Coordinates of C-alpha atoms in Angstrom, one line a residue:
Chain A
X6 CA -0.4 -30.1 17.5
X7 CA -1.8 -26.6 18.1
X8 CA -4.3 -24.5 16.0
X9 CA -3.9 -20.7 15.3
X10 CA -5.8 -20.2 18.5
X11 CA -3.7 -22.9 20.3
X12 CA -0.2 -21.1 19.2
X13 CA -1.9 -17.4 20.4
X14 CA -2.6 -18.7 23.7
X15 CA 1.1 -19.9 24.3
X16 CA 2.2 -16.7 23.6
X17 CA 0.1 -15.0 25.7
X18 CA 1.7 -17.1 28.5
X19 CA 4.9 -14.6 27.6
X20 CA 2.9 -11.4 28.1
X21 CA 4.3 -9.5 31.4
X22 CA 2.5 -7.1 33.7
X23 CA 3.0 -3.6 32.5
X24 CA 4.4 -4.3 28.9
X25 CA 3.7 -2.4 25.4
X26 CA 3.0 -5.0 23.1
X27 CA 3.0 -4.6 18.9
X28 CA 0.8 -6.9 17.5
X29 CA 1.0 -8.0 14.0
X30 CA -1.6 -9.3 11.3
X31 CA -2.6 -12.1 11.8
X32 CA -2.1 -14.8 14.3
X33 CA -0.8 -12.5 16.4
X34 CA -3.8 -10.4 16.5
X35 CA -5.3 -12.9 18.4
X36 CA -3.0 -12.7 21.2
X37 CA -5.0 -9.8 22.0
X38 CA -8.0 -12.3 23.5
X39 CA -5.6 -14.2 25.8
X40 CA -3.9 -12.0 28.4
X41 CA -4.0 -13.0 31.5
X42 CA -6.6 -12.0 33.8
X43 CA -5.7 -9.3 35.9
X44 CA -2.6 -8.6 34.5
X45 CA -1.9 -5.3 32.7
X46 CA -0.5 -4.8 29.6
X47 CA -1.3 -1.7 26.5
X48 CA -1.5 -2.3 22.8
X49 CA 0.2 -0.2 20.8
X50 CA -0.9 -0.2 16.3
X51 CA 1.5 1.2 14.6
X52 CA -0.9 3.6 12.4
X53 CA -1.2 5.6 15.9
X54 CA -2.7 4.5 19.0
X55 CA -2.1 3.1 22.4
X56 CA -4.4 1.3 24.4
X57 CA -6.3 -0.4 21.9
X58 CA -9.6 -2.1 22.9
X59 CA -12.0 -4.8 21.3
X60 CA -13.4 -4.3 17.8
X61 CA -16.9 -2.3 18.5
X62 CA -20.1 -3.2 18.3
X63 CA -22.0 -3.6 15.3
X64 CA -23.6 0.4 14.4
X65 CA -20.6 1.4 16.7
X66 CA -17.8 1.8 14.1
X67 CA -16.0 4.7 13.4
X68 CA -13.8 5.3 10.6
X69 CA -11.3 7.2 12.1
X70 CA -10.1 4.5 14.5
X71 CA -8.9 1.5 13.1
X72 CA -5.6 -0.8 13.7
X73 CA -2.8 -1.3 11.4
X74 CA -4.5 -4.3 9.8
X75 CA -7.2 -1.6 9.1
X76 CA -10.1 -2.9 11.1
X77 CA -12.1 -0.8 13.5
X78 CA -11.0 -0.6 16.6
X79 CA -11.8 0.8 19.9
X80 CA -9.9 2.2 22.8
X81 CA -9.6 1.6 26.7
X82 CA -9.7 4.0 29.2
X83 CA -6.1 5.5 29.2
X84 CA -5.4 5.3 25.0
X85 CA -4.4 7.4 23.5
X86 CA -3.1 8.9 19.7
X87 CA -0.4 10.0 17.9
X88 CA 1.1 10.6 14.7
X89 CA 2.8 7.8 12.2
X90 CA 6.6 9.5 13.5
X91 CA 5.8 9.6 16.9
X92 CA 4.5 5.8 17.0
X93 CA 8.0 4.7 15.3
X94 CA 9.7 6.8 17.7
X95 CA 8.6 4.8 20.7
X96 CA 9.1 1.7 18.4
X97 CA 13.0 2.8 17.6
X98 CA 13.5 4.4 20.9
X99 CA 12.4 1.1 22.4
X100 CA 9.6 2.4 24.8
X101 CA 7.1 -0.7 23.3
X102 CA 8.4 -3.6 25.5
X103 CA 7.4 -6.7 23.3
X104 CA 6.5 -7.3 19.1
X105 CA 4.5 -10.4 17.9
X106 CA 4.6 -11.0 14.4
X107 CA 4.3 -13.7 11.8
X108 CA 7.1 -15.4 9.2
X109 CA 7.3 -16.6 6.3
X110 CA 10.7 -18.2 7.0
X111 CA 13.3 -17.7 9.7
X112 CA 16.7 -19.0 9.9
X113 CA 19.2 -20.3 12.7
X114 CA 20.7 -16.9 13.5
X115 CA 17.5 -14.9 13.8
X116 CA 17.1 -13.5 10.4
X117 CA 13.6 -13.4 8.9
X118 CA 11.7 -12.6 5.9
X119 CA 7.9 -12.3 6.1
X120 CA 7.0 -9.3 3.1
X121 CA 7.9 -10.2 -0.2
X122 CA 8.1 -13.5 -2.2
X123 CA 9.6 -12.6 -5.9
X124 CA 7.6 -11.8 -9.1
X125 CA 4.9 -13.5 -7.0
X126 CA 3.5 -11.4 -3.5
X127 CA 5.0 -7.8 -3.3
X128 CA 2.4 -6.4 -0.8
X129 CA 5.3 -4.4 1.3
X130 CA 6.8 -4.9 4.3
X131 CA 4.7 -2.0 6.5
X132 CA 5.8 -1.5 9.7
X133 CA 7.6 -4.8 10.3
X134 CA 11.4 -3.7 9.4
X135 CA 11.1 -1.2 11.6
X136 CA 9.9 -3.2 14.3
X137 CA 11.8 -5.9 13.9
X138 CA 15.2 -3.4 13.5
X139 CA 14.8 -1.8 16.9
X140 CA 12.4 -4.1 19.2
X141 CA 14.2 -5.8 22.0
X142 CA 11.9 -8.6 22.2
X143 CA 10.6 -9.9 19.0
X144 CA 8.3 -13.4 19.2
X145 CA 7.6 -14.9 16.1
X146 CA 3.9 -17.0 15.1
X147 CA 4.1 -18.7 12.1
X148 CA 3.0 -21.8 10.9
X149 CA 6.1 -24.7 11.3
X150 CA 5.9 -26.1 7.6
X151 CA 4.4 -24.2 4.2
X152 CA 1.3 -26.3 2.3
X153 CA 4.0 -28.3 1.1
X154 CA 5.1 -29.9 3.8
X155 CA 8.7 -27.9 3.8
X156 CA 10.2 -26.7 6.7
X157 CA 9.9 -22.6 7.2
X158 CA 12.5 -23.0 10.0
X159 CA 15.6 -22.7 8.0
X160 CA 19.8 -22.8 8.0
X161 CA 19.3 -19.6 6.1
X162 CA 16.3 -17.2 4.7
X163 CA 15.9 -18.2 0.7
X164 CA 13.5 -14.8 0.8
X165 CA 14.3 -11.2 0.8
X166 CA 14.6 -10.2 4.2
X167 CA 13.3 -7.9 6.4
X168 CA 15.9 -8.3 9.6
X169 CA 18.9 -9.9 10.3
X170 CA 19.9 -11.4 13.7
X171 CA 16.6 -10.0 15.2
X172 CA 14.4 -13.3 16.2
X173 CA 14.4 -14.1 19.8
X174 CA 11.7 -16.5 20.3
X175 CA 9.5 -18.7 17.9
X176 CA 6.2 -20.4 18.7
X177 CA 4.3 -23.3 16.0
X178 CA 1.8 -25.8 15.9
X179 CA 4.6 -27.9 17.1
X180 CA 7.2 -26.2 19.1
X181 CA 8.5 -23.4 21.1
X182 CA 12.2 -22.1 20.3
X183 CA 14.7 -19.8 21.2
X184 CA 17.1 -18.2 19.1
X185 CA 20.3 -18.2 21.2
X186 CA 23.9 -17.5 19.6
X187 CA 24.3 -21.0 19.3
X188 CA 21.5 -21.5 17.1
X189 CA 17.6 -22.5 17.8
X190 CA 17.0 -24.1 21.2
X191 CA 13.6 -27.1 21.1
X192 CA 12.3 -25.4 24.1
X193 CA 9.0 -27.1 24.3
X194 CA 6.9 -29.5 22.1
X195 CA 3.3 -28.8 21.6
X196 CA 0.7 -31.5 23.2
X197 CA 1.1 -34.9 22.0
X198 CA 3.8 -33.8 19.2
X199 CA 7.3 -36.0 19.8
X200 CA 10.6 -34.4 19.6
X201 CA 11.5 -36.4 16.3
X202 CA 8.1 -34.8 14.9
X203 CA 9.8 -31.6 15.3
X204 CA 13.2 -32.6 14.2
X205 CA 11.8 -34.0 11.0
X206 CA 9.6 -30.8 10.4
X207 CA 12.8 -28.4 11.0
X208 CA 15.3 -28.0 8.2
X209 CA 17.7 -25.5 10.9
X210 CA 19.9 -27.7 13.5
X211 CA 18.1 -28.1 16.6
X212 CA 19.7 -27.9 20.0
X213 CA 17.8 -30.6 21.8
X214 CA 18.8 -30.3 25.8
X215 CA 17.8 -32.8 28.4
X216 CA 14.1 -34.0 28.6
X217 CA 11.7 -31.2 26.3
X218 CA 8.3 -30.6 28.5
X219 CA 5.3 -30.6 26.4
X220 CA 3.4 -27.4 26.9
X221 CA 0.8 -26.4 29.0
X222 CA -1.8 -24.1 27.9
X223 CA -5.1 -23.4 29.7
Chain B
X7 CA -4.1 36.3 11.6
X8 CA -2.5 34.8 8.1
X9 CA -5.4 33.9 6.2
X10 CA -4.8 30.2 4.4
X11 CA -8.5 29.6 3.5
X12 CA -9.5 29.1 -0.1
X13 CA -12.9 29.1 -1.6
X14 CA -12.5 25.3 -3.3
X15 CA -10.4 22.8 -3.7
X16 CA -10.2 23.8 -7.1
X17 CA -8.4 27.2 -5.9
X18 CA -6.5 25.0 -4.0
X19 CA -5.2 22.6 -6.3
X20 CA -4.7 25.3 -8.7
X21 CA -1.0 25.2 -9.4
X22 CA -0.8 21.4 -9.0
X23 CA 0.8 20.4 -12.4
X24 CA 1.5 17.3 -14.5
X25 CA 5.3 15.2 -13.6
X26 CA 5.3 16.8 -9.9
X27 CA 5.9 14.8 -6.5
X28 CA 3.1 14.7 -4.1
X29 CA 2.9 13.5 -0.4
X30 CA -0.7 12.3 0.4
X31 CA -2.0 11.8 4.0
X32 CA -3.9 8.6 5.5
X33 CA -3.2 5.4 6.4
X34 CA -5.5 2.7 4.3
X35 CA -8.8 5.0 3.7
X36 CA -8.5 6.3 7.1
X37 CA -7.5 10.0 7.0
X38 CA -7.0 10.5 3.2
X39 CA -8.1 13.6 1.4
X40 CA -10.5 12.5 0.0
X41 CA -11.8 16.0 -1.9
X42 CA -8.2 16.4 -3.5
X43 CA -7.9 13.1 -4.8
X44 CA -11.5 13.9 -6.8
X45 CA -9.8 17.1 -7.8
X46 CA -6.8 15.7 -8.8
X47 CA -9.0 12.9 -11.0
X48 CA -11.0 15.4 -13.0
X49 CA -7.9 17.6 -13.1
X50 CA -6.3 14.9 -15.0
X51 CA -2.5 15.6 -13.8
X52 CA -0.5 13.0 -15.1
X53 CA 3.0 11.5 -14.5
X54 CA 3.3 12.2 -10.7
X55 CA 5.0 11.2 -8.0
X56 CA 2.6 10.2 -5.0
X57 CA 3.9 9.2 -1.3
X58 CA 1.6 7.9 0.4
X59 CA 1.9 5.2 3.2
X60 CA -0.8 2.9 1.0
X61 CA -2.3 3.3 -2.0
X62 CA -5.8 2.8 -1.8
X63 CA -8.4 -0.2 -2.4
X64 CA -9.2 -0.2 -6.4
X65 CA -12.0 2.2 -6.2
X66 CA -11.0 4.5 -3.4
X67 CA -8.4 6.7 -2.5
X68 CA -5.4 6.8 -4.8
X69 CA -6.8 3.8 -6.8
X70 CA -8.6 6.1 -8.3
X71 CA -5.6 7.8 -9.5
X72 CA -4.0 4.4 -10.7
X73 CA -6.9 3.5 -12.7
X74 CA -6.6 6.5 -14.8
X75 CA -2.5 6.0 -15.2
X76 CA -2.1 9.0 -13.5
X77 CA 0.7 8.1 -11.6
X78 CA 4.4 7.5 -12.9
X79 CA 5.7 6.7 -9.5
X80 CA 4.5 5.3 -5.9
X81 CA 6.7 5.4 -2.5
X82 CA 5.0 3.3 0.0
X83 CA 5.1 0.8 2.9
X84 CA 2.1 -1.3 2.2
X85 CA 0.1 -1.5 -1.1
X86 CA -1.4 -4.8 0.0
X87 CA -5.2 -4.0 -0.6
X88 CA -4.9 -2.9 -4.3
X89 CA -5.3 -5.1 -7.2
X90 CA -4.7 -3.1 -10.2
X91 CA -1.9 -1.4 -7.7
X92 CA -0.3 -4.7 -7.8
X93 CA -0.6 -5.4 -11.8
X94 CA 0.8 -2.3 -12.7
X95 CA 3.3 -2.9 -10.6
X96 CA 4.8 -6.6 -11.7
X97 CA 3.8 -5.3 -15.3
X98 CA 6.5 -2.7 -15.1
X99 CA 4.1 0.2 -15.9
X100 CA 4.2 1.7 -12.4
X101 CA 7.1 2.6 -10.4
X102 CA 7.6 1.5 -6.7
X103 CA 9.7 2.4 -4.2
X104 CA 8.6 0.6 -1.2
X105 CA 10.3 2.0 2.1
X106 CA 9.5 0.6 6.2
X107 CA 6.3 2.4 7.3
X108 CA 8.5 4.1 10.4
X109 CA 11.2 5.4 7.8
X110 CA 8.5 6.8 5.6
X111 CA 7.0 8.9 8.1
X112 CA 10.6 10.0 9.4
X113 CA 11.3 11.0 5.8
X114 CA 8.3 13.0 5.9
X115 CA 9.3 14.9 9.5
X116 CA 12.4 15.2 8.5
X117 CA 11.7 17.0 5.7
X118 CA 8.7 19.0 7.9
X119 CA 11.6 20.1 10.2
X120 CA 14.5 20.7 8.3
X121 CA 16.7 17.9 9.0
X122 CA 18.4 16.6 5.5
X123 CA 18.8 13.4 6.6
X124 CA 18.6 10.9 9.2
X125 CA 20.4 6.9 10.2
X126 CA 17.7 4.6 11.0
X127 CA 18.7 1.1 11.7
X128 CA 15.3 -0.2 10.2
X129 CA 16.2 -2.4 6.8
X130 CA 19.6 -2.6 7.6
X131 CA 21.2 -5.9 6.2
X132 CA 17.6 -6.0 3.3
X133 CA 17.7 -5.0 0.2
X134 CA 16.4 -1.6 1.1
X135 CA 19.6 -1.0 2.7
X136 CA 21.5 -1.8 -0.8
X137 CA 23.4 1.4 -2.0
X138 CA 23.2 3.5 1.0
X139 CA 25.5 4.6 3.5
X140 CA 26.2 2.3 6.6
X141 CA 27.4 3.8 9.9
X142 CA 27.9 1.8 13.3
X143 CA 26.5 3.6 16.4
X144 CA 26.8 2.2 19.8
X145 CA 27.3 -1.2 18.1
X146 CA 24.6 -1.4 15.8
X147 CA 24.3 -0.8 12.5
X148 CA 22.4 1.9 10.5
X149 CA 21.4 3.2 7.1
X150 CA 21.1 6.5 6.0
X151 CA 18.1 7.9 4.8
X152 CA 17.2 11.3 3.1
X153 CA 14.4 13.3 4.1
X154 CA 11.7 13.5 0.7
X155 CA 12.0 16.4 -1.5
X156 CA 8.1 17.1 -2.7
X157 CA 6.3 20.0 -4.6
X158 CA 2.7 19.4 -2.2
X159 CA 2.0 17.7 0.8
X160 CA -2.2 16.6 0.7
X161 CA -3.1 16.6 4.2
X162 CA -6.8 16.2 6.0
X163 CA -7.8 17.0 9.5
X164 CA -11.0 16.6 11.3
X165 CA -11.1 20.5 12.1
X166 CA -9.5 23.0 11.2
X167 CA -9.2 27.0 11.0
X168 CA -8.8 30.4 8.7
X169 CA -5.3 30.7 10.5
X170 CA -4.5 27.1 9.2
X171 CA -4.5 25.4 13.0
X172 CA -5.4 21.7 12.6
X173 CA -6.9 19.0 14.7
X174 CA -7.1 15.4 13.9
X175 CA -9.5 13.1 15.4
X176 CA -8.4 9.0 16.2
X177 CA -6.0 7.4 14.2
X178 CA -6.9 9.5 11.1
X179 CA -4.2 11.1 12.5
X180 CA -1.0 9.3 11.4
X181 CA 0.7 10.5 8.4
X182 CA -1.5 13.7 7.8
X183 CA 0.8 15.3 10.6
X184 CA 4.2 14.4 9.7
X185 CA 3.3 15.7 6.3
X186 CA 1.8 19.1 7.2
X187 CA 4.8 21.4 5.9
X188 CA 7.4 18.9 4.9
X189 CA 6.6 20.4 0.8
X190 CA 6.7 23.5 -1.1
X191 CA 3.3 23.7 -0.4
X192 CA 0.9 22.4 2.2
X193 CA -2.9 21.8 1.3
X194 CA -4.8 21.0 4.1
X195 CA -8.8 20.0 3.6
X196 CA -10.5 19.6 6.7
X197 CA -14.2 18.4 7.7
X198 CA -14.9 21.6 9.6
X199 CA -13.5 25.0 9.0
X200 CA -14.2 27.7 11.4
X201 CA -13.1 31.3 11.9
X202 CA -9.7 32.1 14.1
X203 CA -9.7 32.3 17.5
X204 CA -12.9 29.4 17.6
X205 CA -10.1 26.7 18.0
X206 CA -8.2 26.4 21.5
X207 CA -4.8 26.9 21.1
X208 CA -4.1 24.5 23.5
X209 CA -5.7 21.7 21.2
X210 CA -4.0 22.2 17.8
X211 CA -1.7 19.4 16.7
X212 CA -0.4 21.5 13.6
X213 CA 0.3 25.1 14.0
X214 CA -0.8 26.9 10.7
X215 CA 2.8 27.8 10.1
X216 CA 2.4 24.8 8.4
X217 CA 0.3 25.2 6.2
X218 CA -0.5 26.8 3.4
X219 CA -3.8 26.7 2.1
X220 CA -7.1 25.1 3.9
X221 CA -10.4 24.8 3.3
X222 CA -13.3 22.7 3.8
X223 CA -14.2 19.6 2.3
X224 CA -17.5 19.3 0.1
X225 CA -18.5 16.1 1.6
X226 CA -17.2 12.9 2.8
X227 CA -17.5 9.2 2.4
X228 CA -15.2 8.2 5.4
X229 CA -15.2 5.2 3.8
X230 CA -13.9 1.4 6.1
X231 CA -12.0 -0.9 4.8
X232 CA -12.5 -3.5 7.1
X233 CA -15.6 -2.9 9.2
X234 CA -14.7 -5.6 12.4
X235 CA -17.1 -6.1 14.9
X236 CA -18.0 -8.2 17.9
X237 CA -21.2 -9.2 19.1
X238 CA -23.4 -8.3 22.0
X239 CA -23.8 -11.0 23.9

């Protein structure tokens, strides 16, 4: 089974030379920590820069460059700024080649819901229906089951939504998945997780292919 | 040169009056006018209408506004960091109108540049989609959204001039451009104000056809809401 850190590396494995990437809160901030050596890719925050470095040093902050999750930030040779409509431009206009983002649920045909939860957690949905209405390649880090024990991998969304038919890719403490029109593909099992592990923890039907490879993460 | 400056933000905030619809700058604490909201506190205007991508932590930034009831109505993406934001809210005394960050700002350009409205296929099949237009282009759907109709847009840059040029510094950027001139009236504060013709021209972000009243900000906190950093190793 993987940690947080486990689930940021495998997803760093699907970072490409020369990509724009849209990180989210969260796990998939920490995507950021894991890309490959030597390869090239920018990150874009959706509150208006591109090329986004490590957080400063302490003394070194500057409130006038933060990230979306509102942390400071700092910036690589090459960044650069912009305003809030210009960033959703190359977010709509599909110039930002890959968004990671977490779920609170999301359901066989790709839908997902990750911003509100009824008369309980209404903190708004930010940049994410945007994102996940216009980006080509949308990966999803979320956490397989809730506290409960219940399956966040669902037939269909029991939250409000924030995109239909969106999802392309899903990576847990247990599994990588791909949404394909015939439903979620069991892609790969997380070390020493079995395949029934994963069956059990899904409530969605899982297409199960051939032998499932355990992942390999460095 | 059209002179914009005002002595104060008093002068500038003069005709700002109970019940009217506001557009505010910033994203989180970074960026927001910080001098107007202090005016717009002891001015005690009640009843309006604020768009503002957030709505401040409890004790800064618009949360200073909710605290004193002074606002009827909030249209934003994320109001995530605000506790008594989020109590008025589920206690029904506060209105919300929460709208995707990247439609927000359109709303605000739109508005800026005299488009009515725009399709945007961002919360198409949520319930922000419910009761508006769908139309299908190349395939995929869209919702229609109207560009905001507001009486001031708040905006802060990092310098500015008499002639009402701005320029922003980092990502305190963000909504305080797509705002500049999408109201009635445009209020800009900035950090530093300097005469015309000490700004290059080839460095403004907003032309002072934008705006319609600047002057220079008393003092700042510049407060951070999350202060990350890493250590040197």
């Amino acid at each position: 089974m993987l940690d947080k850190i486990g689930i940021a590396k495998r997803i760093a494995k699907e970072l490409q030379d020369g990509f724009y990437v849209n990180l989210g809160i969260g796990i998939p901030t920490l995507v950021a920590n894991y890309v490959p050596e030597g390869m090239n890719v920018e990150f874009q925050s959706e509150n208006g820069v591109l090329g986004m470095g490590p957080f400063p040093f302490e003394g070194e902050e500057d409130a006038d460059l933060i990230n979306a999750g509102k942390q400071t930030i700092t910036t690589l040779p090459g960044a650069s700024f912009f305003d809030s409509a210009t960033s959703f431009g190359m977010i709509r206009g599909k110039h930002v080649d890959l968004t990671i983002l977490g779920a609170m649920e999301i359901s066989e045909n790709g839908d997902i819901a990750n911003w509100k939860i009824p008369q309980k957690m209404v903190k708004g949905m930010g940049g994410a229906m945007d994102l996940v209405a216009s980006a080509e390649n949308i990966i999803v880090a979320m956490m397989h089951v809730n506290k409960k024990g219940e399956s966040k991998i669902l037939k269909k969304c029991t939250l409000p939504l924030t995109g239909v038919n969106c999802v392309k890719k899903v990576v847990t403490e247990l599994a990588v998945m791909e949404i394909t029109p015939r439903g979620i593909k069991l892609l790969e099992r997380a070390p020493g997780v079995t395949v029934e592990q994963i069956v059990k923890a899904t409530e969605a039907e899982l297409i199960i292919e051939g032998n499932i490879p355990e992942m390999v993460i460095n | 040169m059209i002179n914009k400056k005002v002595a104060n933000v008093r002068e500038a905030l003069h005709d700002l009056e109970d019940n009217m619809t506001i557009m505010l700058g910033g994203f989180g604490l970074c960026g927001i006018p910080e001098n107007s909201i202090a005016e717009l506190v002891s001015k005690n205007v009640k009843g309006l209408t604020c768009i503002s991508n957030n709505a401040g932590v409890d004790d800064f930034g618009l949360g200073l506004l909710l605290q004193k009831h002074q606002i009827k109505k909030m249209i934003s993406s994320y109001v995530g960091e605000n506790a008594e934001f989020e109590r008025q809210m589920l206690s029904g005394e506060l209105e919300v109108e929460l709208t995707p960050q990247g439609t927000l700002a359109e709303k605000c350009r739109a508005a800026q540049v005299g488009i009515p409205a725009f399709y945007t296929p961002a919360g198409y099949g949520t319930e922000v989609a419910e009761g508006k237009e769908v139309r299908v282009f190349n395939g995929k759907p869209h919702i229609l959204e109207n560009a905001f109709d507001a009486d001031f847009a708040i905006v802060k840059a990092w310098k500015g001039d008499e002639a009402g040029n701005l320029i922003f510094k980092g990502t305190a950027r963000n909504f305080n451009a797509c705002m500049a001139g999408a109201a009635r009236i445009t209020i800009a504060e900035v950090e530093e104000l300097v005469p015309a013709g000490e700004l290059d021209p080839n460095q403004i972000h907003i032309p002072g056809i934008f705006v319609k009243r600047i002057f220079q900000g008393e003092k700042y906190e510049k407060r951070i809401e999350q202060k990350t950093v890493r250590q040197k190793n």
